[in-house]
Amino acid sequence: MTDTLDDRRLITERLARLAAAFDTRDWEEAAAAFTPEASGYGATGVENVVAVVRRHLGGCGPSQHLLGNHRVTVDGNRARSLTYARVLHQGAGSMADRFYECCGEYDDHWQRTRGQWLLCERRFTVTIQTGDFGVLRPDPAPA
């Protein structure tokens, strides 16, 4: 079993870039974090995984994914990370005065592919939630 600080740093940085991609609605950057056959959010295949996230975030207002308490275990070209998340979503349009916030834990499985760490499986377990889940909605006119 290998568990280098550099691998842990690379995985933690990839998590931060993915969270920022979600918050800026950079779907291309989000897709780049996953293997082609990845599973997550109840979907399989990178296009489907990103489509699920896009249906939730595409039409809401600003969001902020805060990540912490990273626990990363590396075993060769595979890894697992457990990461706490607190995510705030502001409503948009007629729902701009509403919010939805959730706290939970990402359970991510990684694969080293061509020298970079990519997500091959992702689960998010919500443990606390408050507000109006209805602010999560698709972009009315996706690009």
mmCIF file of C-alpha atoms in Angstrom:
data_model
loop_
_atom_site.group_PDB
_atom_site.id
_atom_site.type_symbol
_atom_site.label_atom_id
_atom_site.label_comp_id
_atom_site.label_asym_id
_atom_site.label_seq_id
_atom_site.Cartn_x
_atom_site.Cartn_y
_atom_site.Cartn_z
ATOM 1 C CA MET A 1 0.000 0.000 0.000
ATOM 2 C CA THR A 2 1.360 3.409 -0.949
ATOM 3 C CA ASP A 3 0.027 6.648 0.447
ATOM 4 C CA THR A 4 2.140 9.609 -0.534
ATOM 5 C CA LEU A 5 1.524 13.153 0.594
ATOM 6 C CA ASP A 6 1.738 14.252 -3.032
ATOM 7 C CA ASP A 7 -1.091 11.896 -4.073
ATOM 8 C CA ARG A 8 -3.207 13.124 -1.182
ATOM 9 C CA ARG A 9 -2.518 16.742 -2.153
ATOM 10 C CA LEU A 10 -3.401 16.075 -5.808
ATOM 11 C CA ILE A 11 -6.708 14.441 -4.847
ATOM 12 C CA THR A 12 -7.613 17.231 -2.421
ATOM 13 C CA GLU A 13 -6.798 19.833 -5.085
ATOM 14 C CA ARG A 14 -8.926 17.953 -7.644
ATOM 15 C CA LEU A 15 -11.834 18.016 -5.155
ATOM 16 C CA ALA A 16 -11.433 21.785 -4.747
ATOM 17 C CA ARG A 17 -11.369 22.333 -8.523
ATOM 18 C CA LEU A 18 -14.493 20.196 -8.936
ATOM 19 C CA ALA A 19 -16.339 22.156 -6.235
ATOM 20 C CA ALA A 20 -15.333 25.422 -7.953
ATOM 21 C CA ALA A 21 -16.497 24.034 -11.315
ATOM 22 C CA PHE A 22 -19.903 23.255 -9.818
ATOM 23 C CA ASP A 23 -20.144 26.761 -8.338
ATOM 24 C CA THR A 24 -19.112 28.507 -11.567
ATOM 25 C CA ARG A 25 -21.206 26.107 -13.684
ATOM 26 C CA ASP A 26 -18.125 25.071 -15.647
ATOM 27 C CA TRP A 27 -19.522 21.767 -16.872
ATOM 28 C CA GLU A 28 -16.472 21.018 -19.019
ATOM 29 C CA GLU A 29 -14.144 21.296 -16.009
ATOM 30 C CA ALA A 30 -16.575 19.228 -13.942
ATOM 31 C CA ALA A 31 -16.611 16.464 -16.571
ATOM 32 C CA ALA A 32 -12.789 16.469 -16.672
ATOM 33 C CA ALA A 33 -12.722 15.254 -13.039
ATOM 34 C CA PHE A 34 -14.428 11.921 -13.872
ATOM 35 C CA THR A 35 -13.463 8.779 -15.755
ATOM 36 C CA PRO A 36 -15.633 8.131 -18.837
ATOM 37 C CA GLU A 37 -17.459 5.257 -17.073
ATOM 38 C CA ALA A 38 -17.808 7.004 -13.701
ATOM 39 C CA SER A 39 -20.873 6.611 -11.522
ATOM 40 C CA GLY A 40 -22.362 9.102 -9.132
ATOM 41 C CA TYR A 41 -25.541 10.891 -8.121
ATOM 42 C CA GLY A 42 -27.540 7.862 -9.310
ATOM 43 C CA ALA A 43 -26.123 7.967 -12.856
ATOM 44 C CA THR A 44 -23.467 6.100 -14.827
ATOM 45 C CA GLY A 45 -21.167 7.598 -17.461
ATOM 46 C CA VAL A 46 -19.526 11.005 -17.169
ATOM 47 C CA GLU A 47 -22.115 12.749 -19.380
ATOM 48 C CA ASN A 48 -24.972 11.425 -17.261
ATOM 49 C CA VAL A 49 -23.253 12.239 -13.969
ATOM 50 C CA VAL A 50 -22.666 15.850 -15.050
ATOM 51 C CA ALA A 51 -26.227 16.066 -16.411
ATOM 52 C CA VAL A 52 -27.621 15.198 -12.954
ATOM 53 C CA VAL A 53 -25.551 17.935 -11.307
ATOM 54 C CA ARG A 54 -26.532 20.355 -14.053
ATOM 55 C CA ARG A 55 -30.234 19.622 -13.491
ATOM 56 C CA HIS A 56 -29.779 20.616 -9.830
ATOM 57 C CA LEU A 57 -27.487 23.617 -10.188
ATOM 58 C CA GLY A 58 -28.113 24.906 -13.708
ATOM 59 C CA GLY A 59 -31.123 27.054 -12.819
ATOM 60 C CA CYS A 60 -30.458 28.009 -9.222
ATOM 61 C CA GLY A 61 -28.622 31.160 -8.229
ATOM 62 C CA PRO A 62 -25.132 31.179 -6.746
ATOM 63 C CA SER A 63 -23.879 28.179 -4.805
ATOM 64 C CA GLN A 64 -20.879 27.551 -2.619
ATOM 65 C CA HIS A 65 -19.419 24.116 -1.935
ATOM 66 C CA LEU A 66 -17.207 24.194 1.154
ATOM 67 C CA LEU A 67 -15.076 21.085 1.669
ATOM 68 C CA GLY A 68 -13.054 19.935 4.661
ATOM 69 C CA ASN A 69 -11.907 17.139 6.942
ATOM 70 C CA HIS A 70 -10.348 15.296 3.998
ATOM 71 C CA ARG A 71 -9.353 11.711 4.664
ATOM 72 C CA VAL A 72 -7.505 10.180 1.722
ATOM 73 C CA THR A 73 -6.186 6.640 1.428
ATOM 74 C CA VAL A 74 -4.053 5.713 -1.577
ATOM 75 C CA ASP A 75 -3.333 2.173 -2.705
ATOM 76 C CA GLY A 76 -1.248 2.173 -5.882
ATOM 77 C CA ASN A 77 -3.357 3.586 -8.706
ATOM 78 C CA ARG A 78 -6.553 3.561 -6.670
ATOM 79 C CA ALA A 79 -7.642 5.800 -3.844
ATOM 80 C CA ARG A 80 -10.594 6.645 -1.648
ATOM 81 C CA SER A 81 -11.403 10.002 -0.116
ATOM 82 C CA LEU A 82 -13.987 10.911 2.487
ATOM 83 C CA THR A 83 -14.740 14.635 2.596
ATOM 84 C CA TYR A 84 -17.186 16.701 4.600
ATOM 85 C CA ALA A 85 -19.192 19.231 2.584
ATOM 86 C CA ARG A 86 -21.392 22.181 3.426
ATOM 87 C CA VAL A 87 -23.221 23.472 0.377
ATOM 88 C CA LEU A 88 -25.320 26.632 0.164
ATOM 89 C CA HIS A 89 -27.616 27.228 -2.821
ATOM 90 C CA GLN A 90 -29.341 30.582 -3.415
ATOM 91 C CA GLY A 91 -32.543 30.645 -5.397
ATOM 92 C CA ALA A 92 -32.845 32.453 -8.740
ATOM 93 C CA GLY A 93 -35.593 34.476 -10.393
ATOM 94 C CA SER A 94 -38.842 34.250 -8.456
ATOM 95 C CA MET A 95 -37.038 32.098 -5.862
ATOM 96 C CA ALA A 96 -34.152 34.543 -5.275
ATOM 97 C CA ASP A 97 -35.263 35.078 -1.667
ATOM 98 C CA ARG A 98 -34.999 31.349 -0.882
ATOM 99 C CA PHE A 99 -32.098 29.029 -0.182
ATOM 100 C CA TYR A 100 -31.292 25.383 0.308
ATOM 101 C CA GLU A 101 -28.338 24.281 2.413
ATOM 102 C CA CYS A 102 -27.061 20.789 3.029
ATOM 103 C CA CYS A 103 -24.204 19.222 4.935
ATOM 104 C CA GLY A 104 -22.888 15.752 4.390
ATOM 105 C CA GLU A 105 -20.006 13.625 3.254
ATOM 106 C CA TYR A 106 -18.608 12.749 -0.153
ATOM 107 C CA ASP A 107 -17.348 9.179 -0.455
ATOM 108 C CA ASP A 108 -15.195 9.191 -3.579
ATOM 109 C CA HIS A 109 -13.270 6.428 -5.302
ATOM 110 C CA TRP A 110 -10.397 7.451 -7.545
ATOM 111 C CA GLN A 111 -8.344 5.945 -10.309
ATOM 112 C CA ARG A 112 -4.961 7.231 -11.471
ATOM 113 C CA THR A 113 -5.218 7.550 -15.246
ATOM 114 C CA ARG A 114 -2.379 8.893 -17.399
ATOM 115 C CA GLY A 115 -0.774 10.458 -14.352
ATOM 116 C CA GLN A 116 -3.849 12.206 -12.982
ATOM 117 C CA TRP A 117 -6.439 11.276 -10.386
ATOM 118 C CA LEU A 118 -9.983 10.899 -11.751
ATOM 119 C CA LEU A 119 -13.208 10.052 -9.971
ATOM 120 C CA CYS A 120 -14.654 6.673 -10.880
ATOM 121 C CA GLU A 121 -17.366 6.558 -8.210
ATOM 122 C CA ARG A 122 -18.979 9.281 -6.087
ATOM 123 C CA ARG A 123 -21.575 9.173 -3.342
ATOM 124 C CA PHE A 124 -22.866 12.127 -1.354
ATOM 125 C CA THR A 125 -24.711 11.387 1.866
ATOM 126 C CA VAL A 126 -26.684 14.337 3.237
ATOM 127 C CA THR A 127 -26.858 14.419 7.038
ATOM 128 C CA ILE A 128 -28.281 17.929 7.588
ATOM 129 C CA GLN A 129 -30.492 20.010 5.331
ATOM 130 C CA THR A 130 -32.479 23.182 5.667
ATOM 131 C CA GLY A 131 -34.366 25.528 3.384
ATOM 132 C CA ASP A 132 -36.270 24.963 0.163
ATOM 133 C CA PHE A 133 -34.995 22.078 -1.970
ATOM 134 C CA GLY A 134 -37.011 23.613 -4.831
ATOM 135 C CA VAL A 135 -34.268 26.172 -5.512
ATOM 136 C CA LEU A 136 -32.368 23.290 -7.134
ATOM 137 C CA ARG A 137 -33.695 23.220 -10.652
ATOM 138 C CA PRO A 138 -32.471 22.942 -14.228
ATOM 139 C CA ASP A 139 -31.335 25.856 -16.343
ATOM 140 C CA PRO A 140 -34.421 26.965 -18.286
ATOM 141 C CA ALA A 141 -32.282 27.428 -21.421
ATOM 142 C CA PRO A 142 -29.178 25.219 -21.208
ATOM 143 C CA ALA A 143 -26.350 26.007 -23.597
#
